[in-house]
mmCIF file of C-alpha atoms and ligand atoms in Angstrom:
data_model
loop_
_atom_site.group_PDB
_atom_site.id
_atom_site.type_symbol
_atom_site.label_atom_id
_atom_site.label_comp_id
_atom_site.label_asym_id
_atom_site.label_seq_id
_atom_site.Cartn_x
_atom_site.Cartn_y
_atom_site.Cartn_z
ATOM 1 C CA UNK A 61 -262.411 127.255 -114.855
ATOM 2 C CA UNK A 62 -264.581 130.568 -115.290
ATOM 3 C CA UNK A 63 -267.575 130.096 -113.477
ATOM 4 C CA UNK A 64 -266.987 127.759 -111.794
ATOM 5 C CA UNK A 65 -267.727 128.331 -107.884
ATOM 6 C CA UNK A 66 -264.097 128.167 -106.932
ATOM 7 C CA UNK A 67 -263.224 128.606 -103.183
ATOM 8 C CA UNK A 68 -260.313 128.789 -101.256
ATOM 9 C CA UNK A 69 -258.876 127.378 -97.541
ATOM 10 C CA UNK A 70 -256.696 127.902 -95.632
ATOM 11 C CA UNK A 71 -254.661 125.514 -92.923
ATOM 12 C CA UNK A 72 -252.974 127.551 -90.877
ATOM 13 C CA UNK A 73 -250.710 124.900 -88.921
ATOM 14 C CA UNK A 74 -247.912 125.088 -86.121
ATOM 15 C CA UNK A 75 -245.170 125.162 -89.255
ATOM 16 C CA UNK A 76 -247.070 126.092 -92.129
ATOM 17 C CA UNK A 77 -249.933 128.109 -94.050
ATOM 18 C CA UNK A 78 -251.469 125.931 -96.209
ATOM 19 C CA UNK A 79 -253.843 127.771 -99.093
ATOM 20 C CA UNK A 80 -256.072 125.303 -101.202
ATOM 21 C CA UNK A 81 -258.229 126.095 -104.217
ATOM 22 C CA UNK A 82 -260.980 123.628 -104.499
ATOM 23 C CA UNK A 83 -263.833 123.335 -107.712
ATOM 24 C CA UNK A 84 -265.802 121.487 -105.564
ATOM 25 C CA UNK A 85 -263.763 118.700 -103.496
ATOM 26 C CA UNK A 86 -261.066 118.771 -105.852
ATOM 27 C CA UNK A 87 -257.860 120.365 -104.960
ATOM 28 C CA UNK A 88 -257.032 122.323 -107.910
ATOM 29 C CA UNK A 89 -253.799 124.492 -106.868
ATOM 30 C CA UNK A 90 -252.062 124.831 -103.367
ATOM 31 C CA UNK A 91 -249.433 127.116 -102.074
ATOM 32 C CA UNK A 92 -247.506 126.728 -98.228
ATOM 33 C CA UNK A 93 -246.364 129.430 -96.658
ATOM 34 C CA UNK A 94 -243.369 128.325 -93.687
ATOM 35 C CA UNK A 95 -244.886 130.384 -90.891
ATOM 36 C CA UNK A 96 -243.908 129.973 -87.301
ATOM 37 C CA UNK A 97 -246.958 132.489 -85.565
ATOM 38 C CA UNK A 98 -246.328 130.964 -82.289
ATOM 39 C CA UNK A 99 -242.617 131.984 -82.285
ATOM 40 C CA UNK A 100 -244.214 135.390 -83.233
ATOM 41 C CA UNK A 101 -246.672 135.682 -80.832
ATOM 42 C CA UNK A 102 -243.602 135.128 -78.144
ATOM 43 C CA UNK A 103 -241.102 137.512 -79.453
ATOM 44 C CA UNK A 104 -243.683 140.356 -79.987
ATOM 45 C CA UNK A 105 -246.155 142.182 -78.673
ATOM 46 C CA UNK A 106 -249.789 141.286 -78.943
ATOM 47 C CA UNK A 107 -250.875 144.090 -81.651
ATOM 48 C CA UNK A 108 -247.493 143.499 -83.272
ATOM 49 C CA UNK A 109 -248.061 139.949 -83.245
ATOM 50 C CA UNK A 110 -251.617 140.252 -84.818
ATOM 51 C CA UNK A 111 -250.375 142.915 -87.750
ATOM 52 C CA UNK A 112 -247.297 140.075 -88.931
ATOM 53 C CA UNK A 113 -250.345 137.806 -88.555
ATOM 54 C CA UNK A 114 -252.765 139.707 -90.664
ATOM 55 C CA UNK A 115 -249.498 139.841 -93.443
ATOM 56 C CA UNK A 116 -248.396 136.741 -93.898
ATOM 57 C CA UNK A 117 -252.251 135.397 -93.483
ATOM 58 C CA UNK A 118 -252.697 138.302 -96.514
ATOM 59 C CA UNK A 119 -249.489 136.631 -98.138
ATOM 60 C CA UNK A 120 -250.689 133.408 -98.179
ATOM 61 C CA UNK A 121 -254.286 135.121 -99.872
ATOM 62 C CA UNK A 122 -253.052 136.770 -102.282
ATOM 63 C CA UNK A 123 -250.767 134.518 -103.839
ATOM 64 C CA UNK A 124 -254.109 131.769 -105.247
ATOM 65 C CA UNK A 125 -255.866 135.048 -105.801
ATOM 66 C CA UNK A 126 -253.304 135.464 -108.325
ATOM 67 C CA UNK A 127 -253.831 132.465 -109.830
ATOM 68 C CA UNK A 128 -256.942 132.619 -109.485
ATOM 69 C CA UNK A 129 -258.870 135.185 -109.134
ATOM 70 C CA UNK A 130 -262.761 133.852 -109.862
ATOM 71 C CA UNK A 131 -262.300 132.790 -106.220
ATOM 72 C CA UNK A 132 -265.820 133.951 -104.167
ATOM 73 C CA UNK A 133 -265.183 132.618 -101.148
ATOM 74 C CA UNK A 134 -262.190 132.269 -98.390
ATOM 75 C CA UNK A 135 -262.228 129.871 -95.615
ATOM 76 C CA UNK A 136 -259.333 130.017 -92.756
ATOM 77 C CA UNK A 137 -258.786 127.106 -90.363
ATOM 78 C CA UNK A 138 -257.309 128.645 -87.707
ATOM 79 C CA UNK A 139 -256.208 126.851 -84.236
ATOM 80 C CA UNK A 140 -257.695 128.369 -81.436
ATOM 81 C CA UNK A 141 -261.421 129.209 -80.037
ATOM 82 C CA UNK A 142 -263.249 130.984 -82.590
ATOM 83 C CA UNK A 143 -267.055 132.580 -81.152
ATOM 84 C CA UNK A 144 -269.436 130.914 -82.906
ATOM 85 C CA UNK A 145 -271.539 134.545 -83.854
ATOM 86 C CA UNK A 146 -269.004 137.199 -83.703
ATOM 87 C CA UNK A 147 -266.118 134.855 -85.203
ATOM 88 C CA UNK A 148 -263.826 136.363 -83.457
ATOM 89 C CA UNK A 149 -260.652 134.422 -82.073
ATOM 90 C CA UNK A 150 -261.680 134.212 -78.165
ATOM 91 C CA UNK A 151 -258.319 132.611 -77.624
ATOM 92 C CA UNK A 152 -255.664 130.927 -79.220
ATOM 93 C CA UNK A 153 -253.673 128.451 -76.170
ATOM 94 C CA UNK A 154 -250.684 128.191 -78.402
ATOM 95 C CA UNK A 155 -250.652 131.930 -79.595
ATOM 96 C CA UNK A 156 -250.367 133.434 -76.906
ATOM 97 C CA UNK A 157 -251.641 136.850 -76.710
ATOM 98 C CA UNK A 158 -253.983 136.888 -79.487
ATOM 99 C CA UNK A 159 -257.442 137.296 -77.261
ATOM 100 C CA UNK A 160 -260.638 138.685 -78.159
ATOM 101 C CA UNK A 161 -259.189 140.300 -81.984
ATOM 102 C CA UNK A 162 -260.908 140.288 -85.549
ATOM 103 C CA UNK A 163 -259.015 138.585 -88.052
ATOM 104 C CA UNK A 164 -261.737 138.487 -90.734
ATOM 105 C CA UNK A 165 -262.937 142.062 -91.031
ATOM 106 C CA UNK A 166 -259.670 143.156 -92.123
ATOM 107 C CA UNK A 167 -259.209 140.671 -95.100
ATOM 108 C CA UNK A 168 -262.928 140.613 -95.614
ATOM 109 C CA UNK A 169 -262.652 144.128 -96.661
ATOM 110 C CA UNK A 170 -259.205 144.407 -97.918
ATOM 111 C CA UNK A 171 -260.022 140.893 -100.013
ATOM 112 C CA UNK A 172 -263.372 142.073 -101.271
ATOM 113 C CA UNK A 173 -264.886 138.797 -101.253
ATOM 114 C CA UNK A 174 -266.483 136.445 -98.111
ATOM 115 C CA UNK A 175 -264.121 135.556 -95.447
ATOM 116 C CA UNK A 176 -265.064 132.819 -92.032
ATOM 117 C CA UNK A 177 -262.844 131.928 -89.387
ATOM 118 C CA UNK A 178 -263.343 128.639 -88.548
ATOM 119 C CA UNK A 179 -261.431 126.077 -85.418
ATOM 120 C CA UNK A 180 -259.060 123.864 -87.732
ATOM 121 C CA UNK A 181 -260.457 120.663 -86.152
ATOM 122 C CA UNK A 182 -263.331 120.939 -86.830
ATOM 123 C CA UNK A 183 -262.790 122.116 -90.066
ATOM 124 C CA UNK A 184 -260.445 119.294 -91.082
ATOM 125 C CA UNK A 185 -263.529 117.175 -89.794
ATOM 126 C CA UNK A 186 -265.952 118.223 -91.958
ATOM 127 C CA UNK A 187 -263.061 117.972 -94.833
ATOM 128 C CA UNK A 188 -262.458 114.685 -93.387
ATOM 129 C CA UNK A 189 -266.281 113.948 -93.986
ATOM 130 C CA UNK A 190 -266.912 115.542 -96.570
ATOM 131 C CA UNK A 191 -264.166 113.274 -98.743
ATOM 132 C CA UNK A 192 -265.412 110.182 -97.509
ATOM 133 C CA UNK A 193 -269.163 110.032 -94.981
ATOM 134 C CA UNK A 194 -270.532 107.687 -92.699
ATOM 135 C CA UNK A 195 -273.592 105.947 -93.323
ATOM 136 C CA UNK A 196 -275.177 107.240 -90.391
ATOM 137 C CA UNK A 197 -274.326 111.263 -90.671
ATOM 138 C CA UNK A 198 -271.876 111.314 -87.661
ATOM 139 C CA UNK A 199 -268.469 111.600 -87.309
ATOM 140 C CA UNK A 200 -265.806 112.771 -84.255
ATOM 141 C CA UNK A 201 -262.218 113.944 -85.385
ATOM 142 C CA UNK A 202 -259.042 113.824 -83.730
ATOM 143 C CA UNK A 203 -256.367 116.097 -84.952
ATOM 144 C CA UNK A 204 -253.208 114.830 -83.746
ATOM 145 C CA UNK A 205 -250.436 117.701 -84.661
ATOM 146 C CA UNK A 206 -249.314 120.538 -82.760
ATOM 147 C CA UNK A 207 -251.754 120.376 -80.979
ATOM 148 C CA UNK A 208 -254.233 118.277 -79.943
ATOM 149 C CA UNK A 209 -258.105 119.377 -81.718
ATOM 150 C CA UNK A 210 -261.251 117.756 -81.970
ATOM 151 C CA UNK A 211 -264.397 117.979 -84.455
ATOM 152 C CA UNK A 212 -267.939 116.525 -84.150
ATOM 153 C CA UNK A 213 -270.434 115.965 -87.346
ATOM 154 C CA UNK A 214 -273.915 115.864 -86.434
ATOM 155 C CA UNK A 215 -276.440 114.954 -89.239
ATOM 156 C CA UNK A 216 -273.606 115.808 -92.281
ATOM 157 C CA UNK A 217 -272.857 119.040 -90.158
ATOM 158 C CA UNK A 218 -269.886 120.680 -88.132
ATOM 159 C CA UNK A 219 -271.554 121.180 -84.666
ATOM 160 C CA UNK A 220 -269.281 124.029 -83.095
ATOM 161 C CA UNK A 221 -270.934 124.796 -79.309
ATOM 162 C CA UNK A 222 -272.483 127.572 -78.534
ATOM 163 C CA UNK A 223 -269.698 129.257 -77.452
ATOM 164 C CA UNK A 224 -267.495 127.831 -79.934
ATOM 165 C CA UNK A 225 -265.481 125.276 -77.782
ATOM 166 C CA UNK A 226 -267.313 121.583 -78.564
ATOM 167 C CA UNK A 227 -265.237 119.302 -78.665
ATOM 168 C CA UNK A 228 -262.151 121.077 -77.388
ATOM 169 C CA UNK A 229 -260.857 117.158 -76.266
ATOM 170 C CA UNK A 230 -257.508 118.941 -76.251
ATOM 171 C CA UNK A 231 -258.328 119.983 -73.242
ATOM 172 C CA UNK A 232 -259.581 117.551 -71.516
ATOM 173 C CA UNK A 233 -258.273 116.862 -67.847
ATOM 174 C CA UNK A 234 -256.124 113.613 -68.236
ATOM 175 C CA UNK A 235 -253.252 113.781 -65.554
ATOM 176 C CA UNK A 236 -254.360 116.334 -62.579
ATOM 177 C CA UNK A 237 -251.328 118.414 -61.732
ATOM 178 C CA UNK A 238 -249.612 117.598 -64.547
ATOM 179 C CA UNK A 239 -247.781 119.195 -67.116
ATOM 180 C CA UNK A 240 -248.844 122.712 -67.838
ATOM 181 C CA UNK A 241 -250.802 124.070 -70.517
ATOM 182 C CA UNK A 242 -250.984 126.977 -73.337
ATOM 183 C CA UNK A 243 -254.496 127.480 -71.712
ATOM 184 C CA UNK A 244 -253.607 127.993 -67.754
ATOM 185 C CA UNK A 245 -254.473 124.405 -66.998
ATOM 186 C CA UNK A 246 -252.119 121.348 -66.049
ATOM 187 C CA UNK A 247 -252.333 117.544 -67.511
ATOM 188 C CA UNK A 248 -254.137 118.207 -70.318
ATOM 189 C CA UNK A 249 -254.634 115.803 -73.270
ATOM 190 C CA UNK A 250 -252.520 117.971 -75.671
ATOM 191 C CA UNK A 251 -249.590 118.441 -73.869
ATOM 192 C CA UNK A 252 -249.106 113.877 -73.828
ATOM 193 C CA UNK A 253 -249.847 113.207 -77.677
ATOM 194 C CA UNK A 254 -249.464 116.446 -79.377
ATOM 195 C CA UNK A 255 -246.255 115.996 -81.390
ATOM 196 C CA UNK A 256 -245.021 118.635 -78.702
ATOM 197 C CA UNK A 257 -246.314 116.134 -75.692
ATOM 198 C CA UNK A 258 -244.673 112.919 -77.695
ATOM 199 C CA UNK A 259 -241.605 114.859 -78.086
ATOM 200 C CA UNK A 260 -241.885 115.859 -74.402
ATOM 201 C CA UNK A 261 -242.840 112.286 -72.698
ATOM 202 C CA UNK A 262 -239.598 111.402 -74.724
ATOM 203 C CA UNK A 263 -237.187 113.735 -73.409
ATOM 204 C CA UNK A 264 -234.978 113.817 -76.149
ATOM 205 C CA UNK A 265 -233.169 117.476 -76.866
ATOM 206 C CA UNK A 266 -234.436 118.040 -80.797
ATOM 207 C CA UNK A 267 -235.911 115.077 -81.603
ATOM 208 C CA UNK A 268 -239.586 115.469 -83.229
ATOM 209 C CA UNK A 269 -242.514 113.035 -83.945
ATOM 210 C CA UNK A 270 -241.223 111.796 -87.295
ATOM 211 C CA UNK A 271 -237.486 110.552 -85.637
ATOM 212 C CA UNK A 272 -238.934 109.461 -82.368
ATOM 213 C CA UNK A 273 -241.099 107.076 -84.423
ATOM 214 C CA UNK A 274 -238.480 105.526 -86.421
ATOM 215 C CA UNK A 275 -236.442 105.593 -83.293
ATOM 216 C CA UNK A 276 -239.827 103.324 -81.897
ATOM 217 C CA UNK A 277 -239.371 100.846 -84.961
ATOM 218 C CA UNK A 278 -235.853 100.885 -84.324
ATOM 219 C CA UNK A 279 -236.600 99.387 -80.801
ATOM 220 C CA UNK A 280 -235.684 101.934 -78.962
ATOM 221 C CA UNK A 281 -238.257 101.332 -75.563
ATOM 222 C CA UNK A 282 -238.218 105.099 -74.401
ATOM 223 C CA UNK A 283 -239.643 106.015 -77.935
ATOM 224 C CA UNK A 284 -242.277 102.848 -77.833
ATOM 225 C CA UNK A 285 -243.152 104.660 -74.548
ATOM 226 C CA UNK A 286 -243.933 108.227 -75.302
ATOM 227 C CA UNK A 287 -246.140 107.110 -78.209
ATOM 228 C CA UNK A 288 -247.548 104.237 -75.539
ATOM 229 C CA UNK A 289 -248.053 107.344 -72.800
ATOM 230 C CA UNK A 290 -249.921 109.283 -75.477
ATOM 231 C CA UNK A 291 -252.069 106.545 -77.059
ATOM 232 C CA UNK A 292 -253.484 105.289 -73.911
ATOM 233 C CA UNK A 293 -254.078 108.744 -72.776
ATOM 234 C CA UNK A 294 -255.968 109.548 -75.707
ATOM 235 C CA UNK A 295 -258.127 106.536 -75.177
ATOM 236 C CA UNK A 296 -259.280 107.314 -71.484
ATOM 237 C CA UNK A 297 -260.428 111.021 -72.689
ATOM 238 C CA UNK A 298 -262.020 109.463 -75.774
ATOM 239 C CA UNK A 299 -264.144 106.755 -73.870
ATOM 240 C CA UNK A 300 -265.320 110.070 -71.739
ATOM 241 C CA UNK A 301 -266.012 111.241 -75.095
ATOM 242 C CA UNK A 302 -267.906 108.064 -76.737
ATOM 243 C CA UNK A 303 -270.323 107.904 -73.183
ATOM 244 C CA UNK A 304 -271.165 110.982 -73.850
ATOM 245 C CA UNK A 305 -271.784 111.517 -77.332
ATOM 246 C CA UNK A 306 -272.422 107.776 -78.614
ATOM 247 C CA UNK A 307 -270.697 108.281 -82.339
ATOM 248 C CA UNK A 308 -269.696 105.018 -83.456
ATOM 249 C CA UNK A 309 -267.110 106.736 -86.098
ATOM 250 C CA UNK A 310 -263.932 107.991 -85.366
ATOM 251 C CA UNK A 311 -262.056 109.433 -87.644
ATOM 252 C CA UNK A 312 -257.926 110.412 -86.544
ATOM 253 C CA UNK A 313 -255.715 113.311 -87.966
ATOM 254 C CA UNK A 314 -252.688 115.488 -88.225
ATOM 255 C CA UNK A 315 -248.887 114.600 -87.978
ATOM 256 C CA UNK A 316 -248.820 112.378 -85.244
ATOM 257 C CA UNK A 317 -251.246 110.171 -87.019
ATOM 258 C CA UNK A 318 -248.854 108.428 -89.265
ATOM 259 C CA UNK A 319 -246.932 106.563 -86.747
ATOM 260 C CA UNK A 320 -250.784 105.804 -85.246
ATOM 261 C CA UNK A 321 -249.683 101.869 -85.823
ATOM 262 C CA UNK A 322 -247.646 102.498 -82.489
ATOM 263 C CA UNK A 323 -250.433 103.891 -80.701
ATOM 264 C CA UNK A 324 -253.854 101.944 -82.217
ATOM 265 C CA UNK A 325 -253.036 98.502 -80.331
ATOM 266 C CA UNK A 326 -252.878 101.015 -76.465
ATOM 267 C CA UNK A 327 -255.186 103.613 -77.505
ATOM 268 C CA UNK A 328 -257.830 100.714 -78.204
ATOM 269 C CA UNK A 329 -257.185 98.282 -75.654
ATOM 270 C CA UNK A 330 -257.351 101.558 -73.135
ATOM 271 C CA UNK A 331 -260.475 102.913 -75.394
ATOM 272 C CA UNK A 332 -262.075 100.054 -74.585
ATOM 273 C CA UNK A 333 -261.495 99.022 -70.983
ATOM 274 C CA UNK A 334 -262.867 102.009 -70.294
ATOM 275 C CA UNK A 335 -265.965 102.720 -72.418
ATOM 276 C CA UNK A 336 -269.379 101.004 -70.672
ATOM 277 C CA UNK A 337 -269.784 97.277 -71.975
ATOM 278 C CA UNK A 338 -272.500 98.669 -74.753
ATOM 279 C CA UNK A 339 -269.977 100.893 -76.450
ATOM 280 C CA UNK A 340 -266.970 97.544 -76.790
ATOM 281 C CA UNK A 341 -265.658 97.428 -79.111
ATOM 282 C CA UNK A 342 -267.939 99.072 -81.442
ATOM 283 C CA UNK A 343 -266.109 101.921 -81.902
ATOM 284 C CA UNK A 344 -265.351 101.709 -85.684
ATOM 285 C CA UNK A 345 -261.269 103.977 -85.794
ATOM 286 C CA UNK A 346 -260.146 105.270 -89.541
ATOM 287 C CA UNK A 347 -256.688 106.746 -89.988
ATOM 288 C CA UNK A 348 -257.393 109.976 -92.416
ATOM 289 C CA UNK A 349 -256.667 109.247 -96.461
ATOM 290 C CA UNK A 350 -257.367 112.772 -97.015
ATOM 291 C CA UNK A 351 -253.177 113.418 -97.241
ATOM 292 C CA UNK A 352 -253.340 116.342 -94.951
ATOM 293 C CA UNK A 353 -256.204 118.484 -97.403
ATOM 294 C CA UNK A 354 -259.392 117.853 -94.780
ATOM 295 C CA UNK A 355 -258.604 121.413 -92.795
ATOM 296 C CA UNK A 356 -258.330 123.006 -96.217
ATOM 297 C CA UNK A 357 -261.519 121.894 -97.773
ATOM 298 C CA UNK A 358 -263.184 122.011 -95.036
ATOM 299 C CA UNK A 359 -262.441 126.048 -94.165
ATOM 300 C CA UNK A 360 -263.260 126.210 -97.902
ATOM 301 C CA UNK A 361 -266.533 124.563 -97.944
ATOM 302 C CA UNK A 362 -267.903 126.584 -94.466
ATOM 303 C CA UNK A 363 -266.789 129.990 -96.569
ATOM 304 C CA UNK A 364 -269.568 128.523 -98.980
ATOM 305 C CA UNK A 365 -271.186 125.749 -97.706
ATOM 306 C CA UNK A 366 -274.074 126.103 -100.576
HETATM 307 ZN ZN1 ZN B 531 -254.750 123.356 -72.085
#
């Protein structure tokens, strides 16, 4: 591997941190660390939580660097709003207390390599696009995971917006006055079609999405309804997005997308009924085939786009 331009990409999720070493778009090695950062934020004071999170991230970087010391750059796909100029984390709705913090400078200093921080859904969108580009160069990505994120690729480039919150579709309000969201508002899409949202709709303590999907397939109407409600609300939200942006391609990823067959008919019927006639039937929806590598790849490539 000597002489190769190796990049490291971290995908920081709700239950795991995954680190991938990439040569170009090829994943050479992956390290996975179980970490529930939200629990740390709930249990610790913000300063203490930040210290612990930096320590966990350091381990997720150190392990791959031990194997591949020639890695030149490090990209972190992080759940939250990242300011595009300062690269500070402005806010993370699912990691309370982390407000306007700098994760980049300490990691950059410690590992002596360029480190970038990017929104997890935007990194996943970029990774998805690189693995399977669209002819037009434009694509919308929706990540249905612990939360709901979105990413926009325009002319082959990720678009983060002027405040780093472009495509925060998880926080589009689809049920005014509905469930309380980590962002402080009520009725955000994320509260209905994320893993936690589907579980809340199902309403059986301890049931998680894979199990709820199994029950839905087996004929549990309440389980099926939980997916259908999420799918319909996603359809309404995405109709607004497509009418605003007029992009043709939609890629759906994240853990909940593994149950997409349960959701797709309701998603498409709601989407098309809410679209204007010029767009009906024209949106091309594709479920991710990136084996959940897209977030790591996108983060890695954004750390050194050349
Ligand atoms: Zn919200």
